[in-house]
Short mmCIF file of C-alpha atoms and ligand atoms in Angstrom, two decimals:
data_model
loop_
_atom_site.label_atom_id
_atom_site.label_comp_id
_atom_site.label_asym_id
_atom_site.label_seq_id
_atom_site.Cartn_x
_atom_site.Cartn_y
_atom_site.Cartn_z
CA UNK A 1 25.99 -43.51 66.06
CA UNK A 2 29.35 -44.97 65.25
CA UNK A 3 29.02 -48.03 63.08
CA UNK A 4 31.65 -50.42 61.75
CA UNK A 5 30.91 -52.37 58.57
CA UNK A 6 33.06 -55.49 58.17
CA UNK A 7 33.30 -56.15 54.43
CA UNK A 8 32.54 -52.51 53.57
CA UNK A 9 33.63 -52.71 49.93
CA UNK A 10 31.44 -55.75 49.19
CA UNK A 11 28.18 -56.03 47.30
CA UNK A 12 26.20 -55.89 50.56
CA UNK A 13 28.57 -53.85 52.73
CA UNK A 14 29.21 -50.92 50.40
CA UNK A 15 25.61 -49.77 49.87
CA UNK A 16 24.95 -50.42 53.58
CA UNK A 17 27.88 -48.18 54.54
CA UNK A 18 26.74 -45.48 52.08
CA UNK A 19 23.18 -45.60 53.43
CA UNK A 20 24.40 -45.31 57.03
CA UNK A 21 26.57 -42.32 56.04
CA UNK A 22 23.64 -40.59 54.35
CA UNK A 23 21.55 -41.18 57.47
CA UNK A 24 24.09 -39.09 59.38
CA UNK A 25 26.11 -41.75 61.16
CA UNK A 26 29.88 -42.00 61.50
CA UNK A 27 30.79 -45.07 59.50
CA UNK A 28 33.99 -47.07 59.60
CA UNK A 29 34.54 -49.56 56.81
CA UNK A 30 36.87 -52.55 57.01
CA UNK A 31 38.43 -53.71 53.76
CA UNK A 32 41.60 -55.67 52.94
CA UNK A 33 42.41 -53.64 49.87
CA UNK A 34 44.15 -50.22 49.99
CA UNK A 35 42.62 -49.45 46.59
CA UNK A 36 39.09 -50.08 47.83
CA UNK A 37 39.90 -48.04 50.94
CA UNK A 38 40.22 -45.00 48.65
CA UNK A 39 36.77 -45.65 47.27
CA UNK A 40 35.44 -45.77 50.86
CA UNK A 41 37.23 -42.55 51.86
CA UNK A 42 35.75 -40.79 48.82
CA UNK A 43 32.32 -41.75 50.20
CA UNK A 44 33.12 -40.24 53.64
CA UNK A 45 33.47 -43.75 55.08
CA UNK A 46 36.49 -44.08 57.41
CA UNK A 47 38.55 -46.95 56.00
CA UNK A 48 40.23 -49.57 58.16
CA UNK A 49 42.59 -51.60 55.98
CA UNK A 50 43.17 -55.05 57.49
CA UNK A 51 41.77 -58.55 57.67
CA UNK A 52 38.49 -58.67 59.64
CA UNK A 53 40.09 -61.08 62.10
CA UNK A 54 42.94 -58.64 62.82
CA UNK A 55 42.95 -56.94 66.22
CA UNK A 56 44.22 -53.69 64.66
CA UNK A 57 40.77 -52.11 64.96
CA UNK A 58 39.91 -53.41 68.45
CA UNK A 59 41.00 -50.16 70.16
CA UNK A 60 37.87 -48.62 68.54
CA UNK A 61 35.53 -51.18 70.15
CA UNK A 62 34.73 -48.89 73.12
CA UNK A 63 33.49 -46.22 70.67
CA UNK A 64 31.17 -48.31 68.45
CA UNK A 65 27.40 -48.61 68.82
CA UNK A 66 26.92 -51.23 66.11
CA UNK A 67 29.07 -53.65 64.11
CA UNK A 68 27.62 -54.97 60.86
CA UNK A 69 29.21 -58.18 59.58
CA UNK A 70 28.75 -58.30 55.80
CA UNK A 71 31.72 -60.47 54.82
CA UNK A 72 29.91 -62.81 52.44
CA UNK A 73 30.08 -66.57 52.10
CA UNK A 74 33.29 -66.69 50.07
CA UNK A 75 35.41 -64.84 52.63
CA UNK A 76 34.10 -66.41 55.82
CA UNK A 77 33.10 -69.89 57.05
CA UNK A 78 31.92 -71.38 60.35
CA UNK A 79 35.44 -71.56 61.77
CA UNK A 80 36.62 -68.09 60.80
CA UNK A 81 33.29 -66.67 61.92
CA UNK A 82 33.68 -68.19 65.38
CA UNK A 83 37.26 -66.97 65.71
CA UNK A 84 36.15 -63.46 64.75
CA UNK A 85 33.06 -63.41 66.97
CA UNK A 86 34.92 -64.81 69.99
CA UNK A 87 37.80 -62.37 69.68
CA UNK A 88 35.40 -59.41 69.49
CA UNK A 89 33.43 -60.80 72.46
CA UNK A 90 36.64 -61.01 74.52
CA UNK A 91 37.68 -57.51 73.45
CA UNK A 92 34.28 -56.12 74.44
CA UNK A 93 34.63 -57.68 77.91
CA UNK A 94 38.03 -56.12 78.54
CA UNK A 95 37.78 -52.82 76.65
CA UNK A 96 34.28 -51.49 77.33
CA UNK A 97 33.68 -50.02 80.79
CA UNK A 98 31.45 -52.15 83.05
CA UNK A 99 27.78 -51.25 82.70
CA UNK A 100 28.20 -50.02 79.10
CA UNK A 101 25.26 -50.45 76.73
CA UNK A 102 25.65 -53.67 74.78
CA UNK A 103 27.50 -53.36 71.50
CA UNK A 104 25.17 -54.56 68.73
CA UNK A 105 26.32 -57.11 66.17
CA UNK A 106 24.28 -57.54 62.99
CA UNK A 107 25.18 -60.85 61.38
CA UNK A 108 24.50 -61.29 57.67
CA UNK A 109 23.24 -64.78 56.93
CA UNK A 110 20.88 -65.62 54.02
CA UNK A 111 17.47 -67.08 53.25
CA UNK A 112 19.14 -70.29 52.05
CA UNK A 113 19.24 -71.38 55.72
CA UNK A 114 15.51 -72.07 55.44
CA UNK A 115 16.09 -74.90 52.97
CA UNK A 116 13.65 -75.30 50.13
CA UNK A 117 10.79 -76.08 52.52
CA UNK A 118 8.90 -78.24 50.01
CA UNK A 119 7.64 -75.25 48.07
CA UNK A 120 5.80 -73.83 51.10
CA UNK A 121 5.88 -70.12 51.91
CA UNK A 122 8.64 -69.14 54.32
CA UNK A 123 8.52 -66.25 56.81
CA UNK A 124 11.14 -64.85 59.20
CA UNK A 125 9.86 -67.09 61.98
CA UNK A 126 9.20 -70.33 60.07
CA UNK A 127 11.09 -73.12 61.88
CA UNK A 128 13.66 -74.94 59.78
CA UNK A 129 15.78 -78.08 60.15
CA UNK A 130 19.30 -77.18 59.08
CA UNK A 131 20.24 -80.84 58.59
CA UNK A 132 16.96 -81.77 56.91
CA UNK A 133 16.74 -83.31 53.44
CA UNK A 134 15.68 -80.01 51.86
CA UNK A 135 18.54 -77.98 53.36
CA UNK A 136 21.00 -76.15 51.10
CA UNK A 137 24.50 -77.59 51.47
CA UNK A 138 26.26 -74.25 50.98
CA UNK A 139 24.33 -72.67 53.88
CA UNK A 140 24.51 -75.57 56.36
CA UNK A 141 27.13 -73.84 58.51
CA UNK A 142 25.15 -70.66 58.96
CA UNK A 143 22.36 -71.60 61.45
CA UNK A 144 24.98 -72.43 64.10
CA UNK A 145 26.54 -68.98 63.65
CA UNK A 146 23.10 -67.35 63.74
CA UNK A 147 22.46 -69.06 67.10
CA UNK A 148 25.80 -67.95 68.49
CA UNK A 149 24.97 -64.35 67.59
CA UNK A 150 21.41 -64.18 68.88
CA UNK A 151 22.21 -66.06 72.09
CA UNK A 152 25.26 -63.97 72.96
CA UNK A 153 25.22 -62.55 76.48
CA UNK A 154 27.94 -60.02 75.73
CA UNK A 155 26.86 -58.62 72.37
CA UNK A 156 23.36 -57.56 71.31
CA UNK A 157 22.94 -59.99 68.40
CA UNK A 158 20.67 -59.54 65.38
CA UNK A 159 20.48 -61.74 62.27
CA UNK A 160 19.64 -60.57 58.74
CA UNK A 161 18.91 -63.02 55.95
CA UNK A 162 18.83 -61.45 52.50
CA UNK A 163 17.35 -63.44 49.61
CA UNK A 164 19.01 -63.42 46.13
CA UNK A 165 20.60 -60.02 45.55
CA UNK A 166 20.33 -57.89 42.43
CA UNK A 167 21.22 -54.37 41.26
CA UNK A 168 24.32 -52.62 39.79
CA UNK A 169 27.15 -55.13 39.25
CA UNK A 170 24.63 -57.92 39.74
CA UNK A 171 25.81 -60.18 42.60
CA UNK A 172 24.14 -63.57 42.15
CA UNK A 173 22.24 -62.45 39.07
CA UNK A 174 25.60 -61.68 37.43
CA UNK A 175 26.11 -65.45 37.21
CA UNK A 176 23.65 -65.31 34.31
CA UNK A 177 24.88 -61.95 32.99
CA UNK A 178 28.51 -63.20 32.89
CA UNK A 179 27.54 -66.31 30.94
CA UNK A 180 25.42 -64.28 28.53
CA UNK A 181 28.32 -61.92 27.85
CA UNK A 182 30.74 -64.82 27.26
CA UNK A 183 28.55 -67.31 25.38
CA UNK A 184 25.73 -65.20 23.92
CA UNK A 185 23.25 -67.57 25.61
CA UNK A 186 20.77 -67.04 28.42
CA UNK A 187 21.22 -69.88 30.91
CA UNK A 188 20.45 -70.63 34.56
CA UNK A 189 21.53 -73.58 36.74
CA UNK A 190 18.75 -76.05 37.38
CA UNK A 191 15.99 -77.92 35.67
CA UNK A 192 12.48 -77.02 34.69
CA UNK A 193 10.20 -78.76 37.20
CA UNK A 194 8.61 -81.13 34.71
CA UNK A 195 8.07 -81.34 31.00
CA UNK A 196 10.06 -78.18 30.24
CA UNK A 197 8.31 -74.95 29.38
CA UNK A 198 7.29 -72.33 31.87
CA UNK A 199 7.86 -74.31 35.04
CA UNK A 200 11.26 -73.22 36.28
CA UNK A 201 10.04 -72.04 39.66
CA UNK A 202 10.13 -68.73 41.50
CA UNK A 203 12.88 -66.37 42.64
CA UNK A 204 12.93 -64.51 45.97
CA UNK A 205 14.95 -61.34 45.44
CA UNK A 206 16.17 -58.16 47.11
CA UNK A 207 17.92 -55.10 45.64
CA UNK A 208 21.16 -54.09 47.37
CA UNK A 209 19.80 -50.57 48.09
CA UNK A 210 16.69 -51.89 49.83
CA UNK A 211 18.96 -54.13 51.88
CA UNK A 212 21.11 -51.06 52.67
CA UNK A 213 18.00 -49.29 53.94
CA UNK A 214 17.25 -52.30 56.14
CA UNK A 215 20.70 -52.04 57.78
CA UNK A 216 20.12 -48.35 58.60
CA UNK A 217 16.80 -49.11 60.27
CA UNK A 218 18.12 -52.18 62.07
CA UNK A 219 21.22 -50.30 63.32
CA UNK A 220 19.14 -47.37 64.58
CA UNK A 221 16.70 -49.63 66.43
CA UNK A 222 19.32 -52.22 67.42
CA UNK A 223 18.79 -51.94 71.20
CA UNK A 224 15.12 -52.90 70.65
CA UNK A 225 15.54 -55.83 68.27
CA UNK A 226 18.29 -57.95 69.85
CA UNK A 227 17.68 -61.68 69.46
CA UNK A 228 15.55 -61.35 66.30
CA UNK A 229 16.24 -62.79 62.84
CA UNK A 230 14.90 -60.88 59.84
CA UNK A 231 14.36 -62.22 56.34
CA UNK A 232 14.88 -59.40 53.85
CA UNK A 233 13.18 -59.99 50.53
CA UNK A 234 10.72 -58.36 48.13
CA UNK A 235 7.05 -58.97 48.92
CA UNK A 236 6.43 -60.86 45.70
CA UNK A 237 8.51 -63.66 44.19
CA UNK A 238 9.26 -63.56 40.45
CA UNK A 239 8.95 -66.25 37.81
CA UNK A 240 12.33 -67.64 36.82
CA UNK A 241 11.06 -68.40 33.32
CA UNK A 242 9.68 -64.87 32.81
CA UNK A 243 13.02 -63.47 33.99
CA UNK A 244 15.01 -65.62 31.54
CA UNK A 245 12.59 -64.95 28.66
CA UNK A 246 12.76 -61.20 29.30
CA UNK A 247 16.55 -61.45 29.26
CA UNK A 248 16.45 -63.18 25.86
CA UNK A 249 14.33 -60.29 24.53
CA UNK A 250 16.41 -57.50 26.05
CA UNK A 251 19.76 -58.90 24.96
CA UNK A 252 18.33 -59.81 21.53
CA UNK A 253 19.96 -63.25 21.63
CA UNK A 254 19.10 -66.11 19.32
CA UNK A 255 17.23 -69.12 20.55
CA UNK A 256 15.45 -69.94 23.80
CA UNK A 257 17.02 -69.76 27.25
CA UNK A 258 18.39 -72.98 28.71
CA UNK A 259 18.79 -74.64 32.09
CA UNK A 260 22.22 -76.11 32.83
CA UNK A 261 23.15 -78.83 35.30
CA UNK A 262 24.48 -77.17 38.52
CA UNK A 263 28.30 -77.49 38.47
CA UNK A 264 29.13 -76.74 42.12
CA UNK A 265 27.56 -76.06 45.52
CA UNK A 266 27.01 -72.42 44.66
CA UNK A 267 25.13 -73.21 41.45
CA UNK A 268 23.15 -75.87 43.27
CA UNK A 269 22.13 -73.30 45.90
CA UNK A 270 21.12 -70.86 43.15
CA UNK A 271 19.01 -73.58 41.50
CA UNK A 272 16.88 -74.12 44.62
CA UNK A 273 13.51 -72.43 45.07
CA UNK A 274 12.63 -70.42 48.18
CA UNK A 275 9.24 -68.76 48.53
CA UNK A 276 10.18 -66.08 51.02
CA UNK A 277 7.48 -63.79 52.35
CA UNK A 278 8.89 -61.84 55.28
CA UNK A 279 6.88 -59.70 57.70
CA UNK A 280 9.14 -58.76 60.63
CA UNK A 281 11.16 -55.97 58.99
CA UNK A 282 7.93 -54.35 57.90
CA UNK A 283 6.10 -54.68 61.20
CA UNK A 284 9.03 -53.95 63.53
CA UNK A 285 11.16 -51.51 61.51
CA UNK A 286 8.65 -49.98 59.07
CA UNK A 287 10.93 -51.16 56.26
CA UNK A 288 9.63 -51.81 52.80
CA UNK A 289 11.40 -52.50 49.51
CA UNK A 290 11.18 -49.64 47.00
CA UNK A 291 13.31 -50.58 44.02
CA UNK A 292 11.93 -51.87 40.72
CA UNK A 293 11.58 -55.63 40.69
CA UNK A 294 14.15 -57.65 38.76
CA UNK A 295 11.95 -58.25 35.70
CA UNK A 296 10.40 -54.75 35.58
CA UNK A 297 13.84 -53.17 35.80
CA UNK A 298 15.81 -55.80 33.90
CA UNK A 299 16.84 -53.51 31.02
CA UNK A 300 18.20 -51.02 33.54
CA UNK A 301 19.95 -53.71 35.62
CA UNK A 302 21.51 -55.34 32.54
CA UNK A 303 22.92 -51.95 31.43
CA UNK A 304 24.19 -51.25 34.96
CA UNK A 305 25.95 -54.62 34.98
CA UNK A 306 27.54 -53.98 31.56
CA UNK A 307 28.72 -50.53 32.68
CA UNK A 308 30.21 -52.03 35.85
CA UNK A 309 32.29 -54.68 34.03
CA UNK A 310 33.52 -52.50 31.16
C1 LIG B 1 16.12 -83.03 60.74
O1 LIG B 1 16.58 -83.72 59.60
C2 LIG B 1 17.31 -84.89 59.89
C3 LIG B 1 17.88 -85.44 58.59
O2 LIG B 1 16.88 -85.60 57.61
C4 LIG B 1 16.40 -85.89 60.61
O3 LIG B 1 17.12 -87.06 60.94
C5 LIG B 1 15.86 -85.24 61.88
O4 LIG B 1 14.92 -86.11 62.49
C6 LIG B 1 15.18 -83.91 61.54
N1 LIG B 1 14.79 -83.25 62.79
C7 LIG B 1 13.56 -82.78 62.99
C8 LIG B 1 13.32 -82.14 64.34
O5 LIG B 1 12.68 -82.82 62.16
#
């Protein structure tokens, strides 16, 4: 297969592109940065240096089997997503010969679209109300984009919703690692549920390599799974308090961990609890997470983070 990863140097895109390469596919990776393009080339990923919305790469559209959009919430929003998706849709109509197999588009959303669901378990197919009172502000624009992708008549649309990411440089978990490095304190945005103590809720998590493996399986089975949305998360949620306590022990810091008032929409989203228990990736793609959980592997993940920032 020929696969294009949009956002190929990112926390999600890079391990996905590596995993696709190792599975024997020809992988193109879009990045804006010439420096990061070198890192892609060194991994046998064919770099395309431009903005994702550029038409510079459209001449390759007739050759691709799958496009994976892994641009991340800070580089894309509802408007820029629509512009991108519409321009690729138009290019597909004019550039691919009539009767061609549908080009697959895997859209990376996130489990935050589910909202906090009142502490109930959430699966891939649990209905959610994106304007409901328990919705997560930062993710409110995503359900509309998900719908556009899975209802497309031109592209074969698939949605993937990772939960909180961990591994290597840390992604969302690095929010806590960064603060620990700067202040010597273990903190997390949010509040203990009531009365303090061990009641800070649960975390739904996924390692970037397990997510990478999901993209390989989804890309290879893409013609069979069009129209589906997959939650990608470990089978078991982890205790936020156990995670923070373990961090205090590993880093050898003084004093207990603390919760801090969320300062922005991102921290608010991180402070919400989602009990994600997916089944579709397992039943349809035979996927299962393999990496050590966040708490079991925390020493390793903390050291990987430190090595990545030094
Ligand atoms: C979704 O949430 C909004 C805002 O709380 C509410 O007005 C609406 O009735 C809800 N829709 C459904 C179908 O529950």
